[in-house]
Amino acid sequence: MAAVLLAASLAAAGASPPVRAFGLGASAIAPRWDGAANAGPLGRAADALFMARFRAKLAAEYGTDSVAPPGSYEGITDLIVGLHERDGGASSAHVEAASHRVLRSLFPNWPPLNPPGTVGLLHWFGVLFARPFPAFSARLNAWVTWLAAQWLMGRCELRDVDDPLDMAKLAAGDGRKQLLYVQRCRYLEETKCASVCVNTCKTPTQLFFNADMGVALTIEPNYETLECQFKFGVPPSPLDDAEARAVACFSECPSRRGFGPAVVGPAVTASDAASRLAAVARQCSRMGE
C-alpha cells in the first residue's frame, strides 16, 4: 500500500522517484551467477543453445545484433537495454509489446489450425493442457522454467505457494511446487534497472503465460535483495503491477549514467543512440507513463 501511495504522490507532483542504492541485500541471498562456472540443470550445452536462440530473436526484434562475443550474457543485456531505449521514449507499452513479441517468437507456429494471431504451440497447449488440467499445467510450467531458464535468471528452486494472500487468489492447483524462487536474479543484476525488469520481463512474461498459454502467473521482484518469485496459478492484479512500478531509480542504472548498449549497425546511428538515451532517461525514472 505504501508503494501505491508513493506512486500516486509522485504522479500528482510530476516528480521522479528518488535515487537509491542497488541490491542492498543481494550478497546475503546467494552467490552471483558465474556464466563460466555455473550451468542450469540441463547442462552447459543446453544453456548455450537457449541463449543463442533468445539472442537471435532479440536481435531480430531490435534490428541488429550486439558486438559482444557470441555466447556472452553481455550480448543479451545489450539487446534488452537497446529495446528499452528504442521504445521507452514513447511509453512503457511499446517496450512491453516488443518484449512480448520476442517471447512469442521463441516458439513454433505449430501444430496448425490455430486461430489467426496466435502461436500454434502456445494455443494448443492452452486447449489441450491449461484449460482441462490447470493444476498440472501450473506445476509443469514452474518445473520447465526451473529446468530451462536458470542461465537467464540465476539459481532457482521450486517452492510452494503458501502466502495467505496468494492462496486467496489461487486460480489453479493447491500451491504445491507452483512457486519458482529466483535466489538472485541475474537479469536484474546485470541490467541494473527496475524499469527494464518491469517492462521487459515482469509485465510481458505475465502476459505471455496468462494470455498465450492460459496459465495464471504473477511475478514478484524484490529490488532490495534481487530475489524474485514466479507464482504459477496466481493471476496478476493491478495492485501487484502498481507496487512493482512504484520504485526509485537505482543509482547504478546504466541509463542514468548515460550508458548506451554496445550495439552497432546500419539501423543504429549516433543520433539515434543519443535520442534513445535521452528518452530512456525520462522513462526509466517514471516507469510507465
XYZ file of C-alpha atoms in Angstrom, residues 23-154:
132
model
C 20.508 -4.616 -4.406
C 21.424 -3.836 -0.818
C 20.702 -7.371 0.411
C 21.924 -9.377 -2.556
C 25.162 -10.594 -1.010
C 23.260 -12.269 1.817
C 20.983 -14.244 -0.511
C 23.088 -16.272 -2.929
C 26.394 -16.123 -4.791
C 26.426 -14.200 -8.038
C 25.858 -16.404 -11.103
C 29.128 -17.099 -12.892
C 28.497 -17.871 -16.564
C 31.869 -19.552 -16.902
C 31.426 -21.854 -13.911
C 27.686 -22.331 -13.428
C 25.161 -24.180 -15.553
C 21.466 -24.969 -15.395
C 20.029 -28.452 -14.753
C 20.247 -29.393 -18.448
C 23.932 -28.561 -18.685
C 26.126 -26.003 -20.390
C 25.338 -27.105 -23.967
C 21.605 -26.648 -23.462
C 22.165 -23.268 -21.823
C 24.245 -22.159 -24.809
C 21.518 -23.294 -27.210
C 18.788 -21.445 -25.329
C 20.930 -18.318 -25.048
C 21.756 -18.316 -28.768
C 18.090 -18.649 -29.749
C 16.990 -15.931 -27.339
C 19.740 -13.615 -28.575
C 18.783 -14.241 -32.213
C 15.141 -13.361 -31.523
C 16.149 -10.232 -29.584
C 18.404 -9.157 -32.455
C 15.615 -9.752 -34.967
C 13.267 -7.535 -32.955
C 15.884 -4.838 -32.417
C 17.123 -4.842 -35.997
C 20.787 -5.625 -35.394
C 22.951 -7.729 -33.092
C 25.247 -6.773 -30.236
C 29.003 -6.575 -30.803
C 29.513 -8.686 -27.676
C 31.015 -12.143 -28.329
C 28.616 -14.989 -29.156
C 27.617 -16.893 -26.057
C 28.181 -13.921 -23.738
C 25.460 -12.732 -21.398
C 26.528 -9.189 -22.233
C 25.092 -9.704 -25.706
C 21.701 -10.454 -24.169
C 21.710 -7.423 -21.878
C 22.950 -5.131 -24.666
C 19.940 -6.031 -26.779
C 17.471 -5.859 -23.894
C 18.647 -2.384 -22.925
C 18.629 -1.465 -26.611
C 14.960 -2.436 -26.917
C 14.186 -0.500 -23.760
C 15.908 2.612 -25.101
C 14.392 2.293 -28.564
C 10.814 2.097 -27.372
C 10.957 3.647 -23.913
C 10.571 7.209 -25.090
C 7.048 6.615 -26.343
C 5.557 4.619 -23.473
C 6.222 1.517 -21.419
C 3.575 -0.239 -23.542
C 5.917 -0.121 -26.544
C 8.690 -1.830 -24.583
C 6.317 -4.444 -23.218
C 4.883 -5.171 -26.677
C 8.354 -5.663 -28.182
C 9.382 -7.990 -25.348
C 6.146 -9.933 -25.684
C 6.797 -10.406 -29.411
C 10.242 -11.803 -28.607
C 8.787 -14.347 -26.184
C 6.156 -15.488 -28.693
C 8.758 -15.796 -31.447
C 10.706 -18.369 -29.432
C 8.003 -20.967 -30.084
C 6.961 -22.583 -33.381
C 3.668 -21.788 -35.048
C 2.768 -25.473 -34.998
C 0.576 -27.598 -34.771
C -1.558 -25.966 -37.461
C -5.221 -24.879 -37.412
C -4.674 -22.354 -34.645
C -6.650 -19.092 -34.834
C -5.061 -16.101 -36.615
C -2.860 -14.030 -34.322
C -1.953 -16.960 -32.092
C 1.154 -19.154 -31.973
C 0.372 -22.801 -32.728
C 2.282 -24.480 -29.899
C 1.080 -21.977 -27.316
C -2.535 -22.048 -28.454
C -2.766 -25.825 -28.440
C -1.066 -26.049 -25.054
C -3.871 -23.899 -23.696
C -6.543 -26.019 -25.377
C -5.108 -29.444 -24.531
C -3.485 -28.800 -21.156
C -4.006 -25.432 -19.479
C -7.799 -25.382 -19.658
C -8.623 -29.033 -18.890
C -5.700 -29.546 -16.465
C -4.928 -26.167 -14.839
C -3.200 -27.518 -11.721
C -0.956 -29.826 -13.742
C -0.160 -27.004 -16.178
C 0.803 -24.607 -13.381
C 3.228 -27.132 -11.862
C 4.546 -28.157 -15.269
C 5.383 -24.599 -16.264
C 7.069 -23.912 -12.935
C 9.199 -27.039 -13.428
C 10.051 -26.302 -17.068
C 11.059 -22.732 -16.204
C 13.266 -24.076 -13.402
C 14.753 -26.593 -15.814
C 15.477 -24.328 -18.773
C 15.859 -20.709 -17.633
C 18.453 -20.626 -14.870
C 21.114 -19.407 -17.319
C 18.924 -16.299 -17.755
C 17.756 -15.684 -14.182
C 20.323 -17.393 -11.964
